[in-house]
mmCIF file of C-alpha atoms and ligand atoms in Angstrom:
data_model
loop_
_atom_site.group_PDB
_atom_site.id
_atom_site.type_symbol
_atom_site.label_atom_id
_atom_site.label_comp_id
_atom_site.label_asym_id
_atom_site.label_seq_id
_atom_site.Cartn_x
_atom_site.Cartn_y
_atom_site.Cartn_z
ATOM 1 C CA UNK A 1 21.300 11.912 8.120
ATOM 2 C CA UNK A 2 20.065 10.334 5.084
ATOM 3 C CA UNK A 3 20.451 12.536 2.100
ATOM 4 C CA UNK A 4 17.321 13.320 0.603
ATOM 5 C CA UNK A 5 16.310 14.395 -2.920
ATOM 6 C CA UNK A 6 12.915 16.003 -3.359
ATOM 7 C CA UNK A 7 10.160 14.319 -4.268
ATOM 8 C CA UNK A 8 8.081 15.705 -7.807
ATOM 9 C CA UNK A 9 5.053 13.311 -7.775
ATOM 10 C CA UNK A 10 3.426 13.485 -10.982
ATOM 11 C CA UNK A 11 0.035 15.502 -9.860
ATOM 12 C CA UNK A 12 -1.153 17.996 -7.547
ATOM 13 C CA UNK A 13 -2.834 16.143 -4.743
ATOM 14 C CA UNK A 14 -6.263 16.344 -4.318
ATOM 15 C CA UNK A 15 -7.250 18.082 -1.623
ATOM 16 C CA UNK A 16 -9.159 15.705 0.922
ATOM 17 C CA UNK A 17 -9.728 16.036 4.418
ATOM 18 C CA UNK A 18 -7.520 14.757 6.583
ATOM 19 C CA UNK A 19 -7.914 12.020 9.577
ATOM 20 C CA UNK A 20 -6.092 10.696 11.993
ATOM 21 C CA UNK A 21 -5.984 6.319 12.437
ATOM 22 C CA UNK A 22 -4.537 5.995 15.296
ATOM 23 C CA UNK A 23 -0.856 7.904 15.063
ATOM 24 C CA UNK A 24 -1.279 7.617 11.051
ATOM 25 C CA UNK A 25 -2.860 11.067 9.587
ATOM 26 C CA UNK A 26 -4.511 10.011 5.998
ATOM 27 C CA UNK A 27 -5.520 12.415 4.169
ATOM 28 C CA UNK A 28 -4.417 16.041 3.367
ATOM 29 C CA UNK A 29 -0.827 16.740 3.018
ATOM 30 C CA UNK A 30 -0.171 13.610 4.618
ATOM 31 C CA UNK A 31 1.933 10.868 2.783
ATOM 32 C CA UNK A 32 0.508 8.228 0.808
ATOM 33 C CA UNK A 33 0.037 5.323 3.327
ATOM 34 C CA UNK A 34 0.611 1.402 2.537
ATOM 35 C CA UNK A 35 -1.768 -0.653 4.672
ATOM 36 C CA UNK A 36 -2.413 -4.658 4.982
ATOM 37 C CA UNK A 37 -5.021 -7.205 6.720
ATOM 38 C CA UNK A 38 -3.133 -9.710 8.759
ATOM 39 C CA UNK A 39 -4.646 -13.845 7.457
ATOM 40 C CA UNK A 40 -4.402 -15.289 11.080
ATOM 41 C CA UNK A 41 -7.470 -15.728 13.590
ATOM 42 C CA UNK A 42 -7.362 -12.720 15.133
ATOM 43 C CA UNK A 43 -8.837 -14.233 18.631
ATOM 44 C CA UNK A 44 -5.275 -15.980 18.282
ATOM 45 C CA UNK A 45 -3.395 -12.941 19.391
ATOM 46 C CA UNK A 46 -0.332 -14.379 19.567
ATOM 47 C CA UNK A 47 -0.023 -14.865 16.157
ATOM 48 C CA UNK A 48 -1.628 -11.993 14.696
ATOM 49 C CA UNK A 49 0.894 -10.099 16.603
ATOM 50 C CA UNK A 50 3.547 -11.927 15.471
ATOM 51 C CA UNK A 51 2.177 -11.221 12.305
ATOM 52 C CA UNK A 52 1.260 -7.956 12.710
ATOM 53 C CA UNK A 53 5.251 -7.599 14.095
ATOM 54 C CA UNK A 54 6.239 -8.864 10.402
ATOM 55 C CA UNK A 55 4.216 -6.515 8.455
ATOM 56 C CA UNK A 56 5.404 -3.758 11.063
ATOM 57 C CA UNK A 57 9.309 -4.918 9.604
ATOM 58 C CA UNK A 58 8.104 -4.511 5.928
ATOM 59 C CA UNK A 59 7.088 -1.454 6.260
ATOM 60 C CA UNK A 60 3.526 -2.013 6.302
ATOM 61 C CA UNK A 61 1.979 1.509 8.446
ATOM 62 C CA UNK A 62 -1.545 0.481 9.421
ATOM 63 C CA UNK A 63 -2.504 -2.863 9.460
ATOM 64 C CA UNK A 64 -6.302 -4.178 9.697
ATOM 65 C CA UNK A 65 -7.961 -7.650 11.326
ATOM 66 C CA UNK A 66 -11.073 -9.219 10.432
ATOM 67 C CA UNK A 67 -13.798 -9.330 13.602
ATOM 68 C CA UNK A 68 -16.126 -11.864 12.307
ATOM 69 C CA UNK A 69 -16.819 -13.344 15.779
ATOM 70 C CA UNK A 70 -17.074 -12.546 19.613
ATOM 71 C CA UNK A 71 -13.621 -14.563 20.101
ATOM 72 C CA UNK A 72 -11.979 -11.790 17.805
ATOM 73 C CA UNK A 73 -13.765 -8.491 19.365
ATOM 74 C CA UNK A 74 -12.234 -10.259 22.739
ATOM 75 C CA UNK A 75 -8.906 -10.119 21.355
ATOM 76 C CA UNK A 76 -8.854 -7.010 20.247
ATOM 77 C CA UNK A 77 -7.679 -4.823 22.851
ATOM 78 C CA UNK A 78 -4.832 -6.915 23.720
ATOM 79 C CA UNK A 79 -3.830 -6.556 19.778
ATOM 80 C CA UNK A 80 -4.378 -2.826 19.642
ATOM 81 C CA UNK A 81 -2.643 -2.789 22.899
ATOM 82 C CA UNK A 82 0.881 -4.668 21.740
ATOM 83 C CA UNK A 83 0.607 -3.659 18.028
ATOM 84 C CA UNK A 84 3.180 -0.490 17.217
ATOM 85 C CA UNK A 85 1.312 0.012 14.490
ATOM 86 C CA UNK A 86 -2.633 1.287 14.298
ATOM 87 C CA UNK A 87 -5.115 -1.334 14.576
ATOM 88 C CA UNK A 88 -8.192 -1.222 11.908
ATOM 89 C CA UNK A 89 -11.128 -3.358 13.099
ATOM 90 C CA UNK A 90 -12.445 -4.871 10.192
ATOM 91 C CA UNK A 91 -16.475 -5.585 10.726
ATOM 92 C CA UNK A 92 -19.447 -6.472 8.346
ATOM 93 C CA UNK A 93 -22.262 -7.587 9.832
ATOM 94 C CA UNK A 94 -22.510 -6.781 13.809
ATOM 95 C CA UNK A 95 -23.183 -3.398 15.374
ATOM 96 C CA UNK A 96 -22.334 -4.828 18.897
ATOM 97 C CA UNK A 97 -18.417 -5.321 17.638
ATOM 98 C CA UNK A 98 -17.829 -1.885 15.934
ATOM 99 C CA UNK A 99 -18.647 -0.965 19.955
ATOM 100 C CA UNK A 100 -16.100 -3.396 20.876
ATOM 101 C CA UNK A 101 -13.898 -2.537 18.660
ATOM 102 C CA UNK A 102 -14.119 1.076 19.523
ATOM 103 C CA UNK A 103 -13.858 0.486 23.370
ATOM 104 C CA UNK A 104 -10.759 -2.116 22.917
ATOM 105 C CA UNK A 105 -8.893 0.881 21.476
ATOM 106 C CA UNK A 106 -9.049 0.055 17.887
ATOM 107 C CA UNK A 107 -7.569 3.541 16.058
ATOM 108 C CA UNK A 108 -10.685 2.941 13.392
ATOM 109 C CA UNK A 109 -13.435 0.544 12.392
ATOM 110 C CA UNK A 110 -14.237 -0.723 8.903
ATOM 111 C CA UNK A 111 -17.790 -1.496 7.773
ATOM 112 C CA UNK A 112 -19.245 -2.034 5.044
ATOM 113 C CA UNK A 113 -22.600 -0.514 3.891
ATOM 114 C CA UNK A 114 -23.904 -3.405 1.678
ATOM 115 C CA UNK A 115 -23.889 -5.768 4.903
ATOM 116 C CA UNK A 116 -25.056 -3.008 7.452
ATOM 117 C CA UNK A 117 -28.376 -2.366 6.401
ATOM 118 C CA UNK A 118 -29.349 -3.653 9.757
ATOM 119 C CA UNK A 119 -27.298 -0.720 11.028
ATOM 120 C CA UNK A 120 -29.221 1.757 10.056
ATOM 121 C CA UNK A 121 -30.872 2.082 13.311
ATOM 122 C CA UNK A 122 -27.534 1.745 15.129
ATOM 123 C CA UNK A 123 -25.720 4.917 13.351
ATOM 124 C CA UNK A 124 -26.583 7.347 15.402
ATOM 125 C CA UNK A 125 -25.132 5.228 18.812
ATOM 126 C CA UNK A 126 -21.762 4.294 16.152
ATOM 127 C CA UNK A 127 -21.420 7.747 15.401
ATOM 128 C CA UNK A 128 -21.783 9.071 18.412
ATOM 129 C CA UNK A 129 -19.260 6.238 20.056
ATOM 130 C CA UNK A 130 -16.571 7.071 17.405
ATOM 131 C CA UNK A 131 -17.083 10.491 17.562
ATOM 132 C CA UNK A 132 -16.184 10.390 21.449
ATOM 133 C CA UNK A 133 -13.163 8.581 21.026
ATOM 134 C CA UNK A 134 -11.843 9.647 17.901
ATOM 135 C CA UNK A 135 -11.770 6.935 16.120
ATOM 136 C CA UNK A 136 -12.449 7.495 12.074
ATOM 137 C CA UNK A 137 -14.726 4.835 10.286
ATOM 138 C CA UNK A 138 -14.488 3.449 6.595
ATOM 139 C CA UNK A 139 -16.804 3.210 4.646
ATOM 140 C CA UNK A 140 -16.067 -0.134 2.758
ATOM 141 C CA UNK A 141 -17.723 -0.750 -0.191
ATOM 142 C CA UNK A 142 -17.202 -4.022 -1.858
ATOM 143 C CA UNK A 143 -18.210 -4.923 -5.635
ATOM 144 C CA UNK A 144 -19.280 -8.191 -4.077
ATOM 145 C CA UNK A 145 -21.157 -7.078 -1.134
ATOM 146 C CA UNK A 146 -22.909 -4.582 -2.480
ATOM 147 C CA UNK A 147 -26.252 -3.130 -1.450
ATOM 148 C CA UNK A 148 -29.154 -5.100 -2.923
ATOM 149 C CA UNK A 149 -30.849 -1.868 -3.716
ATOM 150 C CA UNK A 150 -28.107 -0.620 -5.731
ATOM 151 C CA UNK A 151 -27.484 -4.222 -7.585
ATOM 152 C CA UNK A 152 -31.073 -3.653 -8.590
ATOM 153 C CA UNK A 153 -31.049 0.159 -9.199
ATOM 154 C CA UNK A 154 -27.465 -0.384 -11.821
ATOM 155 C CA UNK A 155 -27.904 -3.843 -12.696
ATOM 156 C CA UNK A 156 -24.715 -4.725 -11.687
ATOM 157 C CA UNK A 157 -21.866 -3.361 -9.553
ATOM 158 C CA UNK A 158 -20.750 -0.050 -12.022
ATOM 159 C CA UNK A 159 -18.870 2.782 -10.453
ATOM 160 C CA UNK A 160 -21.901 5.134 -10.110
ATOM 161 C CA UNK A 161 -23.845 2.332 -7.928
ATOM 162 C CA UNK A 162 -20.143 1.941 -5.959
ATOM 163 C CA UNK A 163 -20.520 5.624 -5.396
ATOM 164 C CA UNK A 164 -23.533 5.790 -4.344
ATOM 165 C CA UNK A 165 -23.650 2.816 -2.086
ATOM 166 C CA UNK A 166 -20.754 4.803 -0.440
ATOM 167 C CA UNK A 167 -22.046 8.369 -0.374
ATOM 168 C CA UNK A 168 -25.485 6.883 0.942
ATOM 169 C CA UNK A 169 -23.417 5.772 4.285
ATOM 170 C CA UNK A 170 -21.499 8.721 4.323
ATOM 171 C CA UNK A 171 -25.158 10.503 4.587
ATOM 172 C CA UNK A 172 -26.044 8.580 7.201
ATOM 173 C CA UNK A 173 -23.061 9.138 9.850
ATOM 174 C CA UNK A 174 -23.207 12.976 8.427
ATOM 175 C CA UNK A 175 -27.087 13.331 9.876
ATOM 176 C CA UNK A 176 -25.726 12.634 12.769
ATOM 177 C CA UNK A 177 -22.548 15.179 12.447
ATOM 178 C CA UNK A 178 -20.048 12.747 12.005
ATOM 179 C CA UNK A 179 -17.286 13.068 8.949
ATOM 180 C CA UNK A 180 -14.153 11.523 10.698
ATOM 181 C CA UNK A 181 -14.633 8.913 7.577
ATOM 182 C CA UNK A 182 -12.549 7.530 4.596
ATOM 183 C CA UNK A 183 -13.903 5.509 1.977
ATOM 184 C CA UNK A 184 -12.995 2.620 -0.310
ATOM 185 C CA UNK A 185 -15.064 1.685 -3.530
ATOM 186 C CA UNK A 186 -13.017 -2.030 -4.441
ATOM 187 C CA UNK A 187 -13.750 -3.539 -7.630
ATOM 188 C CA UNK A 188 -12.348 -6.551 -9.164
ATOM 189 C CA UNK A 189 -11.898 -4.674 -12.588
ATOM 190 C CA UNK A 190 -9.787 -2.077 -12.201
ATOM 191 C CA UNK A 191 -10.973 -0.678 -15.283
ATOM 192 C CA UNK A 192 -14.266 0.186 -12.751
ATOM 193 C CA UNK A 193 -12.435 0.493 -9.761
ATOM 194 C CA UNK A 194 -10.485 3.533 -11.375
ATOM 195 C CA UNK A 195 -13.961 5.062 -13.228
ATOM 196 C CA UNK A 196 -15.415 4.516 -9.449
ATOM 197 C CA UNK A 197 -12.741 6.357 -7.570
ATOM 198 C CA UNK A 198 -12.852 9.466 -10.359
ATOM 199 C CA UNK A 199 -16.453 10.113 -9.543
ATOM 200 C CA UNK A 200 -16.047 9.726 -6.026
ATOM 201 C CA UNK A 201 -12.804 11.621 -5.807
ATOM 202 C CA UNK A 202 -15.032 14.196 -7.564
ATOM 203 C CA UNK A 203 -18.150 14.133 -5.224
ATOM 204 C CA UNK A 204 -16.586 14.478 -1.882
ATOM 205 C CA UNK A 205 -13.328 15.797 -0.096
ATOM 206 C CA UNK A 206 -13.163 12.346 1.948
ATOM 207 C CA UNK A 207 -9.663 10.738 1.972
ATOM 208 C CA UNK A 208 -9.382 7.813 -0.009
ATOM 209 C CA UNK A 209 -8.337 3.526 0.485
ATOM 210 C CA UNK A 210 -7.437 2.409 -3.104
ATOM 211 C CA UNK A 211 -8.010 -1.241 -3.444
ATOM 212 C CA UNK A 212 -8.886 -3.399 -5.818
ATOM 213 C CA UNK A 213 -10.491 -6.610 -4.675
ATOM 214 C CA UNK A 214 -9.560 -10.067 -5.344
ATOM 215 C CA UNK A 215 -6.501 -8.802 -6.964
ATOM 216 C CA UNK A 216 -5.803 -12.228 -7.569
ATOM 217 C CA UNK A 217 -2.452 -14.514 -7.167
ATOM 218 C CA UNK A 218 1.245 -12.830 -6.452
ATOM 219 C CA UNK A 219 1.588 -11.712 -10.263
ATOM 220 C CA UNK A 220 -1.832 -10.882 -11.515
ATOM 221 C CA UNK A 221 -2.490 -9.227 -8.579
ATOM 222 C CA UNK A 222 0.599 -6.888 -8.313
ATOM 223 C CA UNK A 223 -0.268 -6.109 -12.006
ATOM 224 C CA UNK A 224 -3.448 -5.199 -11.509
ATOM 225 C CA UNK A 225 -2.879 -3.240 -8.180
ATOM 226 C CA UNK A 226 0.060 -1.058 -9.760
ATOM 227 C CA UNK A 227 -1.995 -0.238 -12.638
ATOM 228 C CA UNK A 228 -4.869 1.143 -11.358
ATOM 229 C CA UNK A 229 -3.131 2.963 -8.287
ATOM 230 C CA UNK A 230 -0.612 3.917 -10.601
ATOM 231 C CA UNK A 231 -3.613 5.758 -12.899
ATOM 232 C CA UNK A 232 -5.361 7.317 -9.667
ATOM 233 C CA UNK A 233 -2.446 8.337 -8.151
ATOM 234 C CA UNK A 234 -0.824 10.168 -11.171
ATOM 235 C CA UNK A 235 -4.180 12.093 -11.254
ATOM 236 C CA UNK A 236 -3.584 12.846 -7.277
ATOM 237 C CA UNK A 237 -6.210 10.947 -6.210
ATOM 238 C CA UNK A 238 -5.653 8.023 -2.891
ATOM 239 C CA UNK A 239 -4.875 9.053 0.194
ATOM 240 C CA UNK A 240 -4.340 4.704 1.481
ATOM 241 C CA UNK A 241 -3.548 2.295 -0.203
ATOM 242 C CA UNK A 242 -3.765 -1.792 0.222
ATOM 243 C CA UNK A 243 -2.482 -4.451 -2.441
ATOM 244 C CA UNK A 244 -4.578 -7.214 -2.328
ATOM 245 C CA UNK A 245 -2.660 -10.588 -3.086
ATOM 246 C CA UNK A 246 -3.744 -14.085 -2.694
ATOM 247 C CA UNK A 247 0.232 -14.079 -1.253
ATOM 248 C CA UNK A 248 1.976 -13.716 2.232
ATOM 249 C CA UNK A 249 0.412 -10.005 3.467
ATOM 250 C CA UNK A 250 4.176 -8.972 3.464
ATOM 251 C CA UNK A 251 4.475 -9.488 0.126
ATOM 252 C CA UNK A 252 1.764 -7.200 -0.079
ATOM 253 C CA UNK A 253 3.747 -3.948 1.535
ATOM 254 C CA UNK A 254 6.704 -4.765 -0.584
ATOM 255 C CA UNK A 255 4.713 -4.180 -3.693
ATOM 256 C CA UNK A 256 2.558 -1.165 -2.336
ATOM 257 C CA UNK A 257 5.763 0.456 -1.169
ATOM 258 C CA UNK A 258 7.406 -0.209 -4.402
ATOM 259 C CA UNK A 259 4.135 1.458 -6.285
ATOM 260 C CA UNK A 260 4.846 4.510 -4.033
ATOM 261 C CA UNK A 261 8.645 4.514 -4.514
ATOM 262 C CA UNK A 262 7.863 4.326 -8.653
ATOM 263 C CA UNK A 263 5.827 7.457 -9.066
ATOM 264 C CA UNK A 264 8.117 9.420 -6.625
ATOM 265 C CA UNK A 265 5.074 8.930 -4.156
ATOM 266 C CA UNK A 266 7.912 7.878 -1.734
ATOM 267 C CA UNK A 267 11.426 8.397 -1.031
ATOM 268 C CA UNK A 268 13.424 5.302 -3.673
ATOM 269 C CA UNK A 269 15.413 3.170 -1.086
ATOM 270 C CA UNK A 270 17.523 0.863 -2.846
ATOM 271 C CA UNK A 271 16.549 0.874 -6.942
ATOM 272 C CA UNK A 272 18.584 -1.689 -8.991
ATOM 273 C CA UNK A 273 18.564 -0.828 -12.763
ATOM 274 C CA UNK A 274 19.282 -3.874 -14.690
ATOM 275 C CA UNK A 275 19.193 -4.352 -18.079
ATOM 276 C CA UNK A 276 16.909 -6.905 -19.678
ATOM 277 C CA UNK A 277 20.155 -8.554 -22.086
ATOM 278 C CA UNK A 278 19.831 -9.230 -24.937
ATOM 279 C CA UNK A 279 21.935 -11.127 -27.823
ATOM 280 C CA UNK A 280 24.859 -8.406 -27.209
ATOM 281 C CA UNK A 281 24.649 -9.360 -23.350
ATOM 282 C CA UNK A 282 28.497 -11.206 -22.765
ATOM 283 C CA UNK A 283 27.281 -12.492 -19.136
ATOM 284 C CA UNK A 284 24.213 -13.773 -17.401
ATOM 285 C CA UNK A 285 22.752 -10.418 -16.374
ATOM 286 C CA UNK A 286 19.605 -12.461 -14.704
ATOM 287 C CA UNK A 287 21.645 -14.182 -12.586
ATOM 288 C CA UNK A 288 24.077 -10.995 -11.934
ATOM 289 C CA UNK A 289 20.694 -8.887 -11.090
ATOM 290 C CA UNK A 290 19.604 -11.264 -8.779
ATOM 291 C CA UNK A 291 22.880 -12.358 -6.713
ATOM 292 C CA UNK A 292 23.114 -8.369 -6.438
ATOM 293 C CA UNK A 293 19.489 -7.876 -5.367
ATOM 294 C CA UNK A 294 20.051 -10.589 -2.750
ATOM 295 C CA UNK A 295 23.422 -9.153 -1.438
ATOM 296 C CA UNK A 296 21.849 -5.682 -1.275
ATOM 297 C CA UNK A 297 18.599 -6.862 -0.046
ATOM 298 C CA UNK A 298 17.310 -5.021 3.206
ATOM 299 C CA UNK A 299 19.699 -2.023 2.730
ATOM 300 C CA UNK A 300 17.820 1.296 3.262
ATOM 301 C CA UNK A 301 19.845 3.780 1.646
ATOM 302 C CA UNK A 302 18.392 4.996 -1.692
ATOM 303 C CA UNK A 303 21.249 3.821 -3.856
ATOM 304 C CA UNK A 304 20.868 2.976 -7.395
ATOM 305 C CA UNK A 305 22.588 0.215 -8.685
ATOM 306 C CA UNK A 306 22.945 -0.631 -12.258
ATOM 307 C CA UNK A 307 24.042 -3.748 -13.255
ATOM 308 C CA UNK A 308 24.411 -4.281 -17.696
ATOM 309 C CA UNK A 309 25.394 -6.898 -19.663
ATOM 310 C CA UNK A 310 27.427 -5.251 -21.987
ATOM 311 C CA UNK A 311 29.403 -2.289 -23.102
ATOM 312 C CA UNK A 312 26.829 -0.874 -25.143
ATOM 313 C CA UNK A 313 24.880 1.020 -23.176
ATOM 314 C CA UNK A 314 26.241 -0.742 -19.911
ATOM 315 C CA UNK A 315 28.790 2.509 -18.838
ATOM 316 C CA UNK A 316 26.354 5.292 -19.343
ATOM 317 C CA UNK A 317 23.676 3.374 -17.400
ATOM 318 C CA UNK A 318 26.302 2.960 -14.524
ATOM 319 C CA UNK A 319 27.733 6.449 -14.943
ATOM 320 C CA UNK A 320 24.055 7.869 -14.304
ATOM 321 C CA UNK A 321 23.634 5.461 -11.255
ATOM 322 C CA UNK A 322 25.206 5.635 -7.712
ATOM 323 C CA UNK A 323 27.463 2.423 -8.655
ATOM 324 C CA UNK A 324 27.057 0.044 -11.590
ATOM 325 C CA UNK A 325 28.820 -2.761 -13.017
ATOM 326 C CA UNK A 326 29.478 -3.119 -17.397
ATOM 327 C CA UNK A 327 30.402 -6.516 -18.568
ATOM 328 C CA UNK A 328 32.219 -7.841 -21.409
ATOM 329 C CA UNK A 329 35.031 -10.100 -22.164
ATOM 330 C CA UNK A 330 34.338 -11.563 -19.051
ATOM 331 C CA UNK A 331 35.277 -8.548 -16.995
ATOM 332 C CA UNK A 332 33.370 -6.131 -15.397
ATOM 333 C CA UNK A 333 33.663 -2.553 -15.211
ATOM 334 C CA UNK A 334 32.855 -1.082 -11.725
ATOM 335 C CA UNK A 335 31.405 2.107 -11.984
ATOM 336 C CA UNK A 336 30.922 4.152 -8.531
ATOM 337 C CA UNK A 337 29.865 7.753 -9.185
ATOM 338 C CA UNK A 338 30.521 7.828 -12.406
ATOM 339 C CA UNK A 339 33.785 7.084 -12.572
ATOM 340 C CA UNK A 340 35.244 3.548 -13.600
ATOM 341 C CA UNK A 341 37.029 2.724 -10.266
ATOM 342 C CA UNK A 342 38.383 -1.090 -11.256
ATOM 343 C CA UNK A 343 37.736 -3.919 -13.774
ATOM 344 C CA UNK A 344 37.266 -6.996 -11.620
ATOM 345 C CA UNK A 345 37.477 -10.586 -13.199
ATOM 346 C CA UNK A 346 33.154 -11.965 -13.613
ATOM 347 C CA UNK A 347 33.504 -14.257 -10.600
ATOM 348 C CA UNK A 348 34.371 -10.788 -8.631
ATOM 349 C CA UNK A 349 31.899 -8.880 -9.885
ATOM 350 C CA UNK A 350 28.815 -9.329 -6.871
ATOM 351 C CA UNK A 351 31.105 -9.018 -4.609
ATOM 352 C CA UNK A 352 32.922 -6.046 -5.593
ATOM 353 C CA UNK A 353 29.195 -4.089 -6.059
ATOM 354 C CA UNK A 354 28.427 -5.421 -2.394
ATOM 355 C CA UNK A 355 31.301 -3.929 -0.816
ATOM 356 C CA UNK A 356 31.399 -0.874 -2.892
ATOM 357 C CA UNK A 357 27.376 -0.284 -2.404
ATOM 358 C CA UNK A 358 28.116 -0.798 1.530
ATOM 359 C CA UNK A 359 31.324 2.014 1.365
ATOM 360 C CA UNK A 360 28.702 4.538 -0.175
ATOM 361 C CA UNK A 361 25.705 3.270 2.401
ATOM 362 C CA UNK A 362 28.248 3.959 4.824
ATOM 363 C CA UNK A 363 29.471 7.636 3.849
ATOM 364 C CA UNK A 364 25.472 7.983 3.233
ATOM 365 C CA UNK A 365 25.206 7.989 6.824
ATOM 366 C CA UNK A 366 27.940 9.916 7.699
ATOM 367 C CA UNK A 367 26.987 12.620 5.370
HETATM 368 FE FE1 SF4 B 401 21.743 -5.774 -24.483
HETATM 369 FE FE2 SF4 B 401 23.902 -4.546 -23.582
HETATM 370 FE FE3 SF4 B 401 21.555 -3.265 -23.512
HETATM 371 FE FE4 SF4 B 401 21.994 -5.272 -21.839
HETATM 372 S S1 SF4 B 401 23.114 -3.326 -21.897
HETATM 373 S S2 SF4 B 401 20.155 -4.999 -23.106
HETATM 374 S S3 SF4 B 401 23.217 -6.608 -23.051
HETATM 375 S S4 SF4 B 401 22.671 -3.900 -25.334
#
């Protein structure tokens, strides 16, 4: 088997209740989970699945489709049917498709309390539906969408309307007995997205969906995602999390995997250390770093890799990684535990780290 250090997130966990979507416990004890929406018309189920099938290969572990019509709630059980990962029905504004949703075998439904007003009425029926076949609900709230009530109540969308937008549905399922629920308070800000999950993390033991909303484009978005996760989930809060990019959805599990992976939320698979050069640098360590990357690219084993421009602090970078490379003089020191195994010309030097990384991926396995 794989050999496996121990984990030491920063923080204790809070303790939430845990729930099950689908085969996917959240909540708990359970592992942080990485989630995604598919972007395709979900009534065209060939394509979401072959979407879904993607995210399923990035390691995305529950993914979640939009039901805005009576097209998608059709296509719905054939989805949850084929998908080998749990299907979230995403649903804002009709009762009649969280019941589809629930009898196509969705493993949980998403709503969203500032568009389900109308619902109110209909909770007890939901509740009782769910409840029967164990599907969990989220409680969705959405800085955009929020509840006109609230918008006038706070003014705007602050984290203690969020909250209580969220904790008002939560009341409303719980009348009726029902607390197989997570919850999500998105903001745009993450500034108020992370002052709105604090107070909720602090005013119920519900397992938590970190988002924040309209992340933006590939870059802004993965900075503003791995900030604000990374400040909730160093305090042990998020139980779920989904990066929101305006960006291929599986780009989206790369970077919420790689969140996980940095705050030891997640075992490290392959890490490369590079250096960022500098004027001592005697090769082109972005181009080394990135022909290594690419030759290394979809290899599981958590091996660290260093790869340093110079002599400096190039060997005791590579000493402290699994393999590593130094360069000067146009040379390169290979490094593999430690220990300075060869000095290969620079035009060697990606290929010697390839075949040496797949030697130790190899005895990995063995071990
Ligand atoms: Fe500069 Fe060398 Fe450090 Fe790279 S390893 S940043 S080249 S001193």
């Amino acid at each position: 088997g794989m050999p496996s250090t121990p984990l030491k997130p920063l923080a204790v966990r809070r303790k939430s209740r845990q729930i099950m979507v689908g085969s996917v416990a959240v909540g708990g004890d359970a592992p942080v989970s990485v989630q995604s929406m598919t972007t395709t018309l979900t009534s065209d189920v060939n394509a979401t699945l072959q979407q879904i099938a993607e995210l399923t290969a990035s390691g995305c572990q529950i993914v979640r489709v939009a039901c805005p019509s009576q097209d998608d709630a059709d296509a719905l059980a054939t989805i949850a049917r084929k998908s080998q990962i749990p299907v979230i029905a995403d649903i804002h504004f009709q009762p009649k498709y969280v019941f589809a949703a629930i009898d196509a075998g969705c493993a949980a439904v998403r709503v969203n309390p500032g568009n389900i007003r109308q619902f109110d009425d209909k909770v007890k029926e939901i509740a009782k539906a769910a409840s029967e076949a164990g599907v969990p609900i989220r409680i969705g709230v959405n800085a955009g969408s929020l509840d006109r009530r609230l918008l006038e109540k706070y003014g705007k969308a602050t984290p203690e309307a969020l909250v209580e937008s969220a904790l008002w549905e939560c009341s409303l399922f719980e009348e009726h007995g029902f607390r197989d629920i997570k919850i999500s308070v998105k903001h745009n800000d993450p500034v108020v997205m992370i002052a709105a999950y604090r107070l909720l993390a602090q005013q119920c033991d519900y397992p938590l969906h970190l988002g924040v909303t309209e992340a933006g484009p590939a870059f802004q978005g993965t900075i503003k995602s791995a900030v604000a996760f990374g400040a909730l989930l160093s305090e042990g809060i998020g139980d779920t999390i989904r990066v929101s990019l305006s960006a291929p959805p599986a780009e989206e599990i790369k970077v919420g995997n790689q969140i996980l992976e940095s705050l030891n939320l997640r075992q490290r698979g392959l890490e490369i250390v590079s250096c960022p050069s500098c004027g001592r640098a005697q090769v082109d360590v972005y181009k080394l770093a990135e022909e290594v990357t690419a030759g290394l690219e979809g290899m599981e084993v958590p091996l660290r890799v260093a790869v340093m421009g110079c002599v400096v602090n190039g060997p005791g970078e590579a000493r402290e990684a699994d393999l590593g490379v130094a360069s000067g003089n146009g040379k390169g020191q290979i490094f593999v535990k430690g220990e300075v195994i060869k000095t290969v010309p620079e035009s060697k030097i990606v290929e010697t780290l390839i075949e040496e990384a797949l030697k130790l991926a190899e005895q990995m396995q063995d071990e």
